[in-house]
Short mmCIF file of C-alpha atoms in Angstrom, two decimals:
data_model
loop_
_atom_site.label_atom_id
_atom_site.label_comp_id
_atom_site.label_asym_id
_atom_site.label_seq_id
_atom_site.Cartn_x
_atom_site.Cartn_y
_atom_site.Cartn_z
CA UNK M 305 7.05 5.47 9.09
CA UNK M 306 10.37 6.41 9.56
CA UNK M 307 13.59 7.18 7.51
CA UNK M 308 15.36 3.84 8.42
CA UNK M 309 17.38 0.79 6.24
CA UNK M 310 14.45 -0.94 7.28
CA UNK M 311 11.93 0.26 4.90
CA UNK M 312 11.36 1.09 1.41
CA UNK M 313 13.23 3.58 -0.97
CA UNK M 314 11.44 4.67 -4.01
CA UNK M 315 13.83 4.76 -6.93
CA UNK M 316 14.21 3.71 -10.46
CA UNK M 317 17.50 1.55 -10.43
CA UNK M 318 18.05 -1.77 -12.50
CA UNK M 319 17.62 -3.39 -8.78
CA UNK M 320 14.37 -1.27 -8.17
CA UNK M 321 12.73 -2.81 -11.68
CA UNK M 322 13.86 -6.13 -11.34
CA UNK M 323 10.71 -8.71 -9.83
CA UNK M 324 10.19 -9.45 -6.30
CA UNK M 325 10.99 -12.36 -7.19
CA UNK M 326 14.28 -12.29 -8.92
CA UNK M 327 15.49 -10.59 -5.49
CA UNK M 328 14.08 -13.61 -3.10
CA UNK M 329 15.93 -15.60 -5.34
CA UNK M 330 19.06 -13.28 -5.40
CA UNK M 331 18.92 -13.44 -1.27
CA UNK M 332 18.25 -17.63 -1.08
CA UNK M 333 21.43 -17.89 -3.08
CA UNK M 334 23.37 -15.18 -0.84
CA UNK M 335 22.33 -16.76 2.21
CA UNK M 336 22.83 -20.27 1.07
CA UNK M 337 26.59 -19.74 -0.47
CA UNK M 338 27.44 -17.50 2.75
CA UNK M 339 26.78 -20.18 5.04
CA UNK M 340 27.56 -23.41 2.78
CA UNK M 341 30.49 -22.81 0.26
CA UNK M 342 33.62 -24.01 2.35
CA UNK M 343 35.70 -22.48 -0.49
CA UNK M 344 38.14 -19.66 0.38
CA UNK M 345 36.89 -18.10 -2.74
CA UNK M 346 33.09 -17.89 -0.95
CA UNK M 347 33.50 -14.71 1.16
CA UNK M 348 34.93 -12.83 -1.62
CA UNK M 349 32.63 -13.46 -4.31
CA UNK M 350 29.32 -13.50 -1.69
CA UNK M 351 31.10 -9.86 -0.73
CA UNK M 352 31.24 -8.97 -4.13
CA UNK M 353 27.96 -9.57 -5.36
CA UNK M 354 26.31 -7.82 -2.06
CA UNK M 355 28.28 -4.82 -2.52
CA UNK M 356 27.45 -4.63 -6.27
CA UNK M 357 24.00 -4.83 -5.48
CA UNK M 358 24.07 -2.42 -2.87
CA UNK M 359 25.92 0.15 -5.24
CA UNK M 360 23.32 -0.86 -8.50
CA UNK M 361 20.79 -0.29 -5.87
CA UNK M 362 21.95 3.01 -5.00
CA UNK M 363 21.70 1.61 -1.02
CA UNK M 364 23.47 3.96 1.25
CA UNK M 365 25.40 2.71 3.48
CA UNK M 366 24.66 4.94 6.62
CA UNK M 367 21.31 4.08 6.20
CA UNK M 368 22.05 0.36 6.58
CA UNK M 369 24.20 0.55 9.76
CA UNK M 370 21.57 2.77 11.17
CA UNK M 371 18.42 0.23 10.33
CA UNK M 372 21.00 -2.55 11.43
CA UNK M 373 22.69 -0.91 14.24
CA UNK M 374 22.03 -3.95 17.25
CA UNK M 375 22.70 -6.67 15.22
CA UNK M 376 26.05 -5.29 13.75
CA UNK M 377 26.94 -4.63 17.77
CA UNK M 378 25.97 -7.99 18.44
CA UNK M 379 28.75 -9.29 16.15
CA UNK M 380 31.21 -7.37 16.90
CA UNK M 381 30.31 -8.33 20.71
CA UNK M 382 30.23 -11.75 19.77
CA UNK M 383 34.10 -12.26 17.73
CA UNK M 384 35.09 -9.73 20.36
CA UNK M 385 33.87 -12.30 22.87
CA UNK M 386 35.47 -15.50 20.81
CA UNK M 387 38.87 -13.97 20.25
CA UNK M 388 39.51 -12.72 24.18
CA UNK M 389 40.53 -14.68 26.52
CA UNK M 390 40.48 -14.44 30.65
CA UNK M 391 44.41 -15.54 30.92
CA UNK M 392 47.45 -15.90 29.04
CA UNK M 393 48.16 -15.47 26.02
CA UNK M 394 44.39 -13.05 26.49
CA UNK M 395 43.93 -13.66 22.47
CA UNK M 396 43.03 -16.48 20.99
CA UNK M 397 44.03 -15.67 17.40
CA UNK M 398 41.98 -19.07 15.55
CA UNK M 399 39.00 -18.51 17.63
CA UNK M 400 38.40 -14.76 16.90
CA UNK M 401 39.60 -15.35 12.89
CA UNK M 402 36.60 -18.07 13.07
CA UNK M 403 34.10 -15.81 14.58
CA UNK M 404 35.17 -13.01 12.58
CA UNK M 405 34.34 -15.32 9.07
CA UNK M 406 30.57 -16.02 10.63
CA UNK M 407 30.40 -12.57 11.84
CA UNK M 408 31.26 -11.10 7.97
CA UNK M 409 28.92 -14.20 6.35
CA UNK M 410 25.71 -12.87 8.91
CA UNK M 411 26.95 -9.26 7.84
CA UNK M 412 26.51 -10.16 4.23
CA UNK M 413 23.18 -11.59 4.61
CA UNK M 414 21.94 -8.44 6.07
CA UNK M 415 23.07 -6.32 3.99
CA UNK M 416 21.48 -8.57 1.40
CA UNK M 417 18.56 -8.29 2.80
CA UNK M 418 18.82 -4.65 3.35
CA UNK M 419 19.09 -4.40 -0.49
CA UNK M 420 15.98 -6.06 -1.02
CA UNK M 421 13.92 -4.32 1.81
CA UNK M 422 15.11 -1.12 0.65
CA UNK M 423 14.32 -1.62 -3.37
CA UNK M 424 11.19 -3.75 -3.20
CA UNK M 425 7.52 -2.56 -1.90
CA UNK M 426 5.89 -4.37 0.58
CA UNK M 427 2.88 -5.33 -1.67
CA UNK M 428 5.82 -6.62 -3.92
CA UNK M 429 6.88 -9.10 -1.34
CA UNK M 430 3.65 -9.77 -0.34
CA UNK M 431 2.50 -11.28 -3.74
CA UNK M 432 5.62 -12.36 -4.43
CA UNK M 433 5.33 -14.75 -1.33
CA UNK M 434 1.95 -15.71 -2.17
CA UNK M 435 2.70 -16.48 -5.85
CA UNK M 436 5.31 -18.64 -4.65
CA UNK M 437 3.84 -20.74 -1.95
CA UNK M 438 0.45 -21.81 -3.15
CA UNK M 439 -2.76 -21.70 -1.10
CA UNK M 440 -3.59 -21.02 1.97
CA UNK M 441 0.33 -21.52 3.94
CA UNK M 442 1.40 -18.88 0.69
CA UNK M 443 -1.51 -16.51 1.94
CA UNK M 444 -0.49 -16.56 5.83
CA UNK M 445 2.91 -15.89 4.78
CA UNK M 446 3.03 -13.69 2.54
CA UNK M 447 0.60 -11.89 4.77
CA UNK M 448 2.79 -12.29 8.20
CA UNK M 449 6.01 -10.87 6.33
CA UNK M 450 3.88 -8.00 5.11
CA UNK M 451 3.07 -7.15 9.01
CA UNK M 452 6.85 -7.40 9.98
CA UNK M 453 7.83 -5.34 7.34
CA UNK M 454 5.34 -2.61 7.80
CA UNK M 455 5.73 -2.83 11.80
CA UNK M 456 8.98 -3.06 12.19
CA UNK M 457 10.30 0.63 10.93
CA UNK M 458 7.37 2.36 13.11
CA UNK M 459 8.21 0.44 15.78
CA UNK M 460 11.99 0.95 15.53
CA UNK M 461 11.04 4.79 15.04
CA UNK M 462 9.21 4.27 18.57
CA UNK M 463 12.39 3.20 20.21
CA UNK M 464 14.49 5.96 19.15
CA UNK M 465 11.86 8.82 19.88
CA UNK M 466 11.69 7.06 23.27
CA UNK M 467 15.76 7.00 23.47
CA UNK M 468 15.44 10.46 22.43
CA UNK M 469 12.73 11.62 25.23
CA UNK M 470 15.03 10.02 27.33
CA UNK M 471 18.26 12.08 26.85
CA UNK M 472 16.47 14.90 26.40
CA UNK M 473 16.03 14.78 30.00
CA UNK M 474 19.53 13.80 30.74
CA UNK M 475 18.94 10.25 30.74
CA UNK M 476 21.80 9.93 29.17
CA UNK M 477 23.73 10.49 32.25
CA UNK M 478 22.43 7.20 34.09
CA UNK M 479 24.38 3.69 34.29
CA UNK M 480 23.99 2.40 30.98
CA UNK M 481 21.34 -0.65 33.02
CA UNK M 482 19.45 1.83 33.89
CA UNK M 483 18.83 3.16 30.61
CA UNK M 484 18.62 0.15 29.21
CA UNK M 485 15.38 -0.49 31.61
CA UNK M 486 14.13 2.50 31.01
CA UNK M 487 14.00 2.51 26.89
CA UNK M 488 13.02 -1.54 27.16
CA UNK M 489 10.08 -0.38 29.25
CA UNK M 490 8.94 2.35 27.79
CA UNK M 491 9.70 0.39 23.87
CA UNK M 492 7.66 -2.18 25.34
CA UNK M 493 4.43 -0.03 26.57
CA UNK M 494 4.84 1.08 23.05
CA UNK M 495 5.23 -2.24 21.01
CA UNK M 496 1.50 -3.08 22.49
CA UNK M 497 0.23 1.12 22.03
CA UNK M 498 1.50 0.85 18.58
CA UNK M 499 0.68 -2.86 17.57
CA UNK M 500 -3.37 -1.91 18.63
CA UNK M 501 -3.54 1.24 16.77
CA UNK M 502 -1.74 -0.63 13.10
CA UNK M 503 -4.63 -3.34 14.16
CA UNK M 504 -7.11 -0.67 14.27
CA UNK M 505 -5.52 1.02 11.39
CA UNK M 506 -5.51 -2.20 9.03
CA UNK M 507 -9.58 -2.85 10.06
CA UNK M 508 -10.58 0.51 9.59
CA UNK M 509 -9.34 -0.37 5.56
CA UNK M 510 -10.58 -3.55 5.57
CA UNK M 511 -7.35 -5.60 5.66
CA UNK M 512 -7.51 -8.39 3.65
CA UNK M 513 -5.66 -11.76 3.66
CA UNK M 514 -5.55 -11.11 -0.69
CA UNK M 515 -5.53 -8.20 -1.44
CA UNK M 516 -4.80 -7.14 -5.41
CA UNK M 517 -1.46 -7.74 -5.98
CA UNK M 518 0.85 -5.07 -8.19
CA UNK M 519 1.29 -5.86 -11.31
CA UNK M 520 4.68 -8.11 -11.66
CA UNK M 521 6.68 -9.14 -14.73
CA UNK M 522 8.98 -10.98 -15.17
CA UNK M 523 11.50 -9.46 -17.50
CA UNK M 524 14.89 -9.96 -19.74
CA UNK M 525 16.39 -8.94 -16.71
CA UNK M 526 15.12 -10.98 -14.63
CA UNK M 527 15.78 -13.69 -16.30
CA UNK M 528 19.43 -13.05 -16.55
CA UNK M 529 19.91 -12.38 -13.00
CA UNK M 530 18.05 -15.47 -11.90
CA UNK M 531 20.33 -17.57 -14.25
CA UNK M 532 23.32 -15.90 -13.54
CA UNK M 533 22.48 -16.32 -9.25
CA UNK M 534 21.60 -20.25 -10.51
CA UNK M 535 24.97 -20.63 -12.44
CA UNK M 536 26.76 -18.96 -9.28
CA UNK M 537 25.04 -21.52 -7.12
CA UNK M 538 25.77 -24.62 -9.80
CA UNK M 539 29.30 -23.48 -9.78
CA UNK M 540 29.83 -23.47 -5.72
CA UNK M 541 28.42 -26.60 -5.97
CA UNK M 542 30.78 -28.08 -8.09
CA UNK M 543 33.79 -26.17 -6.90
CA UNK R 300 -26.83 7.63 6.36
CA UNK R 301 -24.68 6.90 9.72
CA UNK R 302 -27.78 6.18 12.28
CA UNK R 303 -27.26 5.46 16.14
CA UNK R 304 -29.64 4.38 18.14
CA UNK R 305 -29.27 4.51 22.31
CA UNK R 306 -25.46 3.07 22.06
CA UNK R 307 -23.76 2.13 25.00
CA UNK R 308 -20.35 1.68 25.64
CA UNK R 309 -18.11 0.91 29.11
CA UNK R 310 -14.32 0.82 29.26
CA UNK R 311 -14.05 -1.22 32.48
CA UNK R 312 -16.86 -0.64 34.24
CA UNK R 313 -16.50 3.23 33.48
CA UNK R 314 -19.22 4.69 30.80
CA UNK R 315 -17.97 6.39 27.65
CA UNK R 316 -21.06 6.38 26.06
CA UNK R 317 -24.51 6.76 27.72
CA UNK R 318 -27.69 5.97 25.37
CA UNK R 319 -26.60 8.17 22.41
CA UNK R 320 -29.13 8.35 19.35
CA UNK R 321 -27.33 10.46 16.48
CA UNK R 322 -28.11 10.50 12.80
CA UNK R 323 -25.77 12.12 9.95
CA UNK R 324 -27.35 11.90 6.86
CA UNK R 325 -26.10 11.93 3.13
CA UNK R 326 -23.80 14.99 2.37
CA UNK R 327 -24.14 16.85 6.14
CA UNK R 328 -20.83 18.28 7.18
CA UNK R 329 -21.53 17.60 10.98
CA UNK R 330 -18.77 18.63 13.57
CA UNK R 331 -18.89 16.22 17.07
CA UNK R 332 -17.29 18.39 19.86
CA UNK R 333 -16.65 18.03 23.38
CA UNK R 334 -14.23 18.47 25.96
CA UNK R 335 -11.78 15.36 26.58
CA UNK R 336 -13.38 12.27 27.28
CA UNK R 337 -16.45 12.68 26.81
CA UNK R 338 -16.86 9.52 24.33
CA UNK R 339 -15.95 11.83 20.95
CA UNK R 340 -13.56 8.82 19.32
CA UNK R 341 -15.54 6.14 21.22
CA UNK R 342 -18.27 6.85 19.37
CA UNK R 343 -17.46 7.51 15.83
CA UNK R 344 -15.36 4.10 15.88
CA UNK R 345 -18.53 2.56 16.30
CA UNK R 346 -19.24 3.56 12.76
CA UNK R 347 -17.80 1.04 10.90
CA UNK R 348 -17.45 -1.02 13.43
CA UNK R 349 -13.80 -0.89 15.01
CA UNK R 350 -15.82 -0.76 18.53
CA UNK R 351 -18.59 -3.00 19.38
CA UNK R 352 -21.02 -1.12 21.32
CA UNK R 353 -22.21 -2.83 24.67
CA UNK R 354 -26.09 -1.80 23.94
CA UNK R 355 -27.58 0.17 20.68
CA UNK R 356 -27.24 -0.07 17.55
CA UNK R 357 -25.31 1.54 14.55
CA UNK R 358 -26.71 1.14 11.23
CA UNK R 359 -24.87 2.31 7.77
CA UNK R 360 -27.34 2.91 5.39
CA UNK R 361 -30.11 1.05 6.92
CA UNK R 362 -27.56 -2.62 7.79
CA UNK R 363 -26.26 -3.14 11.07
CA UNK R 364 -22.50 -2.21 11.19
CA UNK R 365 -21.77 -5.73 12.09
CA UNK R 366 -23.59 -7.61 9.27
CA UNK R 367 -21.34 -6.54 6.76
CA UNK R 368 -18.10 -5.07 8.62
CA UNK R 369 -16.58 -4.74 4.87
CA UNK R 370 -19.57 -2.63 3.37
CA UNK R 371 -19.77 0.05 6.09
CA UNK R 372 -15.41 0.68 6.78
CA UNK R 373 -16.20 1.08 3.03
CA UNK R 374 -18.76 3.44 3.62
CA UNK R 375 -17.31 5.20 6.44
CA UNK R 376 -13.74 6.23 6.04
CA UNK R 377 -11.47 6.88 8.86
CA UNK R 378 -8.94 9.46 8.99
CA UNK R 379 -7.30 8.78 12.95
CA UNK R 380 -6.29 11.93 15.17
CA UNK R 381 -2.36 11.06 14.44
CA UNK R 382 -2.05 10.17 10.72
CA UNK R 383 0.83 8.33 11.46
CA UNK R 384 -1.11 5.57 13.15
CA UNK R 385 -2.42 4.83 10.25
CA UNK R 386 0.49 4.73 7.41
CA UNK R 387 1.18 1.34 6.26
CA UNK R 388 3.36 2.00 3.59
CA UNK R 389 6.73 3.86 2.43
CA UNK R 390 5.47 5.66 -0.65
CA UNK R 391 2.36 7.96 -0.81
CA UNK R 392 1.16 5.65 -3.62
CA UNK R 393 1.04 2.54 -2.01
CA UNK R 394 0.29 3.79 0.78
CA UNK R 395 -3.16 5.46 -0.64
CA UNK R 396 -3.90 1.87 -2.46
CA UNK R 397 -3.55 -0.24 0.56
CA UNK R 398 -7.36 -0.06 1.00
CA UNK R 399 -8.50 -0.23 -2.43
CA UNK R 400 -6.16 -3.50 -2.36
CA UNK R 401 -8.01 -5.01 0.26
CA UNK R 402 -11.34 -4.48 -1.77
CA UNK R 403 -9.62 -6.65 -4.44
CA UNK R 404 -10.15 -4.24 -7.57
CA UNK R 405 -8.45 -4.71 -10.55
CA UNK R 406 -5.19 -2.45 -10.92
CA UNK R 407 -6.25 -0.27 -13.34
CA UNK R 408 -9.29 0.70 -11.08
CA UNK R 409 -6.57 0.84 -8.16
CA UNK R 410 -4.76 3.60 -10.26
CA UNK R 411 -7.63 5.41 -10.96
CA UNK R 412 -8.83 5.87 -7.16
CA UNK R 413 -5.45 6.39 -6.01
CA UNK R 414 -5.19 9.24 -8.86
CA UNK R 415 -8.56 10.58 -8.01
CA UNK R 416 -7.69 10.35 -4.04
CA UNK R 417 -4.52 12.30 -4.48
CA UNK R 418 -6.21 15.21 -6.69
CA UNK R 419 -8.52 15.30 -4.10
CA UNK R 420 -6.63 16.58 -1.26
CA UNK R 421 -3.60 18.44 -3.52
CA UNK R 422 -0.82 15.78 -3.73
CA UNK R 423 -1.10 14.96 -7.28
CA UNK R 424 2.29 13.97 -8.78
CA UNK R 425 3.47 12.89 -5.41
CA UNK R 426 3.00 9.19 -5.46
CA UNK R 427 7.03 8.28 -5.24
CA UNK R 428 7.50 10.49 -2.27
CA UNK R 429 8.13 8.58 1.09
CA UNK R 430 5.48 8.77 3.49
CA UNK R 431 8.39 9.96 6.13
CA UNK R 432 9.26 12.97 4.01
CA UNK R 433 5.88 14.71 4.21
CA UNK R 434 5.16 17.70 6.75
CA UNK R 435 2.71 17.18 9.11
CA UNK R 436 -0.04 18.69 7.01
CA UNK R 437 0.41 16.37 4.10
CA UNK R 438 0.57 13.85 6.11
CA UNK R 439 -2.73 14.99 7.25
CA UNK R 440 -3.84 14.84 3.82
CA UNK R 441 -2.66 12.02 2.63
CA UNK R 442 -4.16 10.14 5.55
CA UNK R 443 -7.18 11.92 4.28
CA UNK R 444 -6.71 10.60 0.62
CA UNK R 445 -6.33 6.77 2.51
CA UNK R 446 -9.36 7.26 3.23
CA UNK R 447 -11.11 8.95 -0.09
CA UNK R 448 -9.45 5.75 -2.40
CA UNK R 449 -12.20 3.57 -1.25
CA UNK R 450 -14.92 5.60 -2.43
CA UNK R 451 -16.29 6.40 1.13
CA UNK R 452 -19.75 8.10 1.26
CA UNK R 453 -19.52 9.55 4.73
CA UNK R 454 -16.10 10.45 6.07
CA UNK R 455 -14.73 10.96 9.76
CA UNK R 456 -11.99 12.78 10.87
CA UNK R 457 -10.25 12.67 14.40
CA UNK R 458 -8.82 16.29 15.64
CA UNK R 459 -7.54 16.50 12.08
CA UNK R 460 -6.24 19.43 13.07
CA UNK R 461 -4.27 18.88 15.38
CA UNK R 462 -0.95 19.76 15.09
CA UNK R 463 -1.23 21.31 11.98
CA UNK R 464 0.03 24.69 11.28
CA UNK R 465 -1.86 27.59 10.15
CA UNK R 466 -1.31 27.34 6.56
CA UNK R 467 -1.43 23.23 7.00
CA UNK R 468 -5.16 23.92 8.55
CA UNK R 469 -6.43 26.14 6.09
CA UNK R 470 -5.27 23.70 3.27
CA UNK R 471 -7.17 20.48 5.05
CA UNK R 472 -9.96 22.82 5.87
CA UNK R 473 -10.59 23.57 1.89
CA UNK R 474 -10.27 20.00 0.96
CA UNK R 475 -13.17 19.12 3.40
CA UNK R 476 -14.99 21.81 2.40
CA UNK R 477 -14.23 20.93 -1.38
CA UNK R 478 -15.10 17.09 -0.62
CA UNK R 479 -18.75 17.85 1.25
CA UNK R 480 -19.11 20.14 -1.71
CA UNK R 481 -18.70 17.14 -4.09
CA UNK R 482 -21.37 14.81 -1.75
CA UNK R 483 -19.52 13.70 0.73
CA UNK R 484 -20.78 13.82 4.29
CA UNK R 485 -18.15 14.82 6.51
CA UNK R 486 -17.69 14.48 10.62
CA UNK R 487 -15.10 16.41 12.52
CA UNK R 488 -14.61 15.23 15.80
CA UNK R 489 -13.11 18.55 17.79
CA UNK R 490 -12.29 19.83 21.09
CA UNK R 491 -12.06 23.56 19.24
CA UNK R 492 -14.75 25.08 17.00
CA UNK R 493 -12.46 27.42 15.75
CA UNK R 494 -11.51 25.38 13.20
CA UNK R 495 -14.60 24.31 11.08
CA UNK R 496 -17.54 26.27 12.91
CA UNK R 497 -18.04 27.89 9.45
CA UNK R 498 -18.00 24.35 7.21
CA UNK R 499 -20.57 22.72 9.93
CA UNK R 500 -23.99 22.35 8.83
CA UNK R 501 -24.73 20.90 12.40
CA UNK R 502 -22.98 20.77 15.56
CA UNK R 503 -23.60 17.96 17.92
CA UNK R 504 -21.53 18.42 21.90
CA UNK R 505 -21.08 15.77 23.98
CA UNK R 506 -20.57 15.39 27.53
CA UNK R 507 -20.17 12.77 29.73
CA UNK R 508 -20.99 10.30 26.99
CA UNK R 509 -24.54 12.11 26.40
CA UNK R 510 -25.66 14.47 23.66
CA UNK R 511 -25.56 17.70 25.59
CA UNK R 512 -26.69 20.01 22.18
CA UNK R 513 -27.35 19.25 18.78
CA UNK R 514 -27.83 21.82 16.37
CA UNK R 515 -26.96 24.30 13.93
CA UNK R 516 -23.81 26.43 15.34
CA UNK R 517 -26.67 29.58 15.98
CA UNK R 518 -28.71 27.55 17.99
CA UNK R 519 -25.92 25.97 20.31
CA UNK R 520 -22.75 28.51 20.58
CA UNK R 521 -24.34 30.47 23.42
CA UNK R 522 -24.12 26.92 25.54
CA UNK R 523 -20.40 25.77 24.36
CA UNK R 524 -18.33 27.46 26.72
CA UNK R 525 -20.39 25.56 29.92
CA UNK R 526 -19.92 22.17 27.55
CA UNK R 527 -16.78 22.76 27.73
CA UNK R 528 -16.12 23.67 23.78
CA UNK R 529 -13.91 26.77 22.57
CA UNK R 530 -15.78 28.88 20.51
CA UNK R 531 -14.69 30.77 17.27
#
């Protein structure tokens, strides 16, 4: 496991304590008002409420840029991309404002999501999921999120210790192809390595499709947060 | 008891294991050694079942591994040579009930073996701590306690110490010497005698996927160094 955005943070803030499911519902609403309230008030207040979290949560914001390094370059790559142009005037001012409003709605879903990941164990999510889907489809779900949240940090960690091995040994020096090649190889060779040995690693302790979920509660608090994300999403509606 | 009788097992064509017929019974500390590649891990994964041998058979207290895959990775914990492999979760707590969990036992029976587990191997009052934070020998032991939460009666370790510091081996050295004290039967799969020739009630060499001596450590250290094995 590695020290990413990606993964769990033990801690004892109001956003640790709150239900797993309080926060799925906290992140539906995020998502859904980022990408469906037309209103010029909707970035503001979806900003708001992410960056609240994230400070309740205690989240630290290095840690988030560094778990979501690629796809913040991605964005920036993209309303880059949007707001050049190959002639005169070379800027197209509308386009890139445009992209830039997607770009900051996509960045607020992250970082929602980087609230949750980081406050909320995976055996959290996991029954969460399964309590709300029912049956099997809930089982398979909750089950398949579990795997891409435990995978993902180790194998993130893989592609930065083979980044690493690679400047170590000057690597660094090559055409940035070239390195690309080399860490998308060797992150690939260990993707498979690394997605045996978790198999192996899950059998040898009997991984099972429902397992004993935590214990859960739904609190006071939780109530009041899921009413007040309900009333923000009643109000955008209206609005 | 872990019996095996005449296992066989190819990787491609290539043997790892050549009729091998091993028993560890209740409470032995047993250490497996042998030179690189000569079937160490290939065979204890056959214990409970991760590897399917081509020919043999491995029984777990008297039922074939493969009738009941559940019962013997129950019986047979697994501690993996990198620890790492093997973490599944962020904190040490969850990380120790992720089997226990997969037994389906009620929580308050999941606290108790996760309690008992980290007591075991010295990281009591650790539980919040991220699995990333540890040194290399608590991750050692923790990997160790993974194991211990479900209740295992025969545990195997691969190169455990590996790695490891002095001070890191000495400390995982004690808690298997502690936990075969307590019952357990214990097998350390080595390369390097130094570390647990004194703990070993029996040592068993391989080479070239065959049982090239099986004894107590009097009877078989004069052969080790042609087998390959360092000696103490």
């Amino acid at each position: 496991m590695t020290d990413l955005g990606l993964s769990y943070v033990p801690g004892d803030t109001v956003v640790h304590r709150l239900d797993a499911r309080t926060k799925l519902l906290a992140q539906f609403v995020v998502a859904l008002l980022a990408f469906t309230w037309s209103d010029s008030l909707a970035l503001p207040v979806v900003w708001a409420v992410v960056l609240g979290a994230m400070a309740l949560a205690r989240v630290q914001p290095r840690s988030v840029l560094t778990g979501y390094a690629l796809p913040f370059v991605l964005l920036a790559i993209a309303t880059l991309t949007r707001a050049l142009a190959l002639g005169p005037p070379w800027v197209d001012v509308d386009a890139g404002l445009a992209a830039t409003l997607h770009s900051l709605r996509v960045a607020a879903i992250l970082l929602a999501s980087a609230v949750y990941v980081q406050t909320t164990p995976v055996s959290e999510t996991q029954a969460a999921i399964s309590r709300l889907v029912p049956g099997k489809p809930g089982q398979f779900l909750a089950a398949g999120t579990s795997f891409v949240l435990r995978f993902l940090p180790v194998l993130l960690a893989d592609l930065q210790s083979a980044r690493a091995a690679q400047q170590a040994r000057l690597g660094d020096q090559r055409r940035l192809h070239e390195r690309m090649q080399t860490v998308a190889l060797a992150g690939l060779n260990r993707t498979f390595e690394r997605a045996d040995r978790f198999s192996l690693a899950l059998k040898a302790r009997c991984f099972a499709w429902n397992p004993t979920p935590p214990r859960m509660s739904f609190t006071r608090a939780d109530w009041f947060v899921s009413l007040g994300f309900a009333g923000l999403l009643a109000a955008a509606t209206l609005a | 008891m872990i019996a095996v009788r005449d296992l066989v097992k190819a990787y491609d064509g290539v043997p790892a294991l050549d009729g091998v017929s091993l028993t560890v019974p209740d409470g032995e500390f047993v250490v497996l050694a042998g030179p690189n590649g000569s079937g160490k891990t290939t065979l204890v994964r056959q214990f409970n079942g991760l590897l399917e041998p081509d020919a043999g058979d491995v029984l777990v207290n008297g039922t074939p591994v493969q009738d009941d895959l559940v019962a013997a990775r129950t019986a047979v914990g697994m501690v993996f040579q990198h620890p790492r492999d093997q973490f599944v979760a962020a904190t040490v707590r969850e990380e120790v009930a992720f089997g226990p969990r997969n037994l389906g036992l009620p929580n308050d029976e999941i606290d108790a073996r996760v309690a008992d587990a980290l007591d075991a191997v010295g990281l009591d009052g650790r539980g919040e701590d991220r699995v990333a934070a540890l040194s290399g020998g608590e991750q050692e032991r923790l990997a160790i306690a993974g194991a211990l939460a479900m209740r295992p009666a025969h545990l195997v370790l691969d190169e455990p110490f590996t790695g490891l510091d002095a001070p890191a081996q000495a400390a995982v050295r004690d808690r298997l010497a502690a936990l075969n004290a307590a019952g357990t039967s214990v097998v350390v799969v080595t390369h390097d005698l130094r570390d647990v020739a004194d703990l070993a009630d029996r040592v068993v060499v391989l080479r070239d996927g065959t049982i090239a001596a099986d004894g107590d450590y009097e009877s078989v250290h004069e052969r080790l160094p042609d087998l390959g094995v360092r000696q103490p």
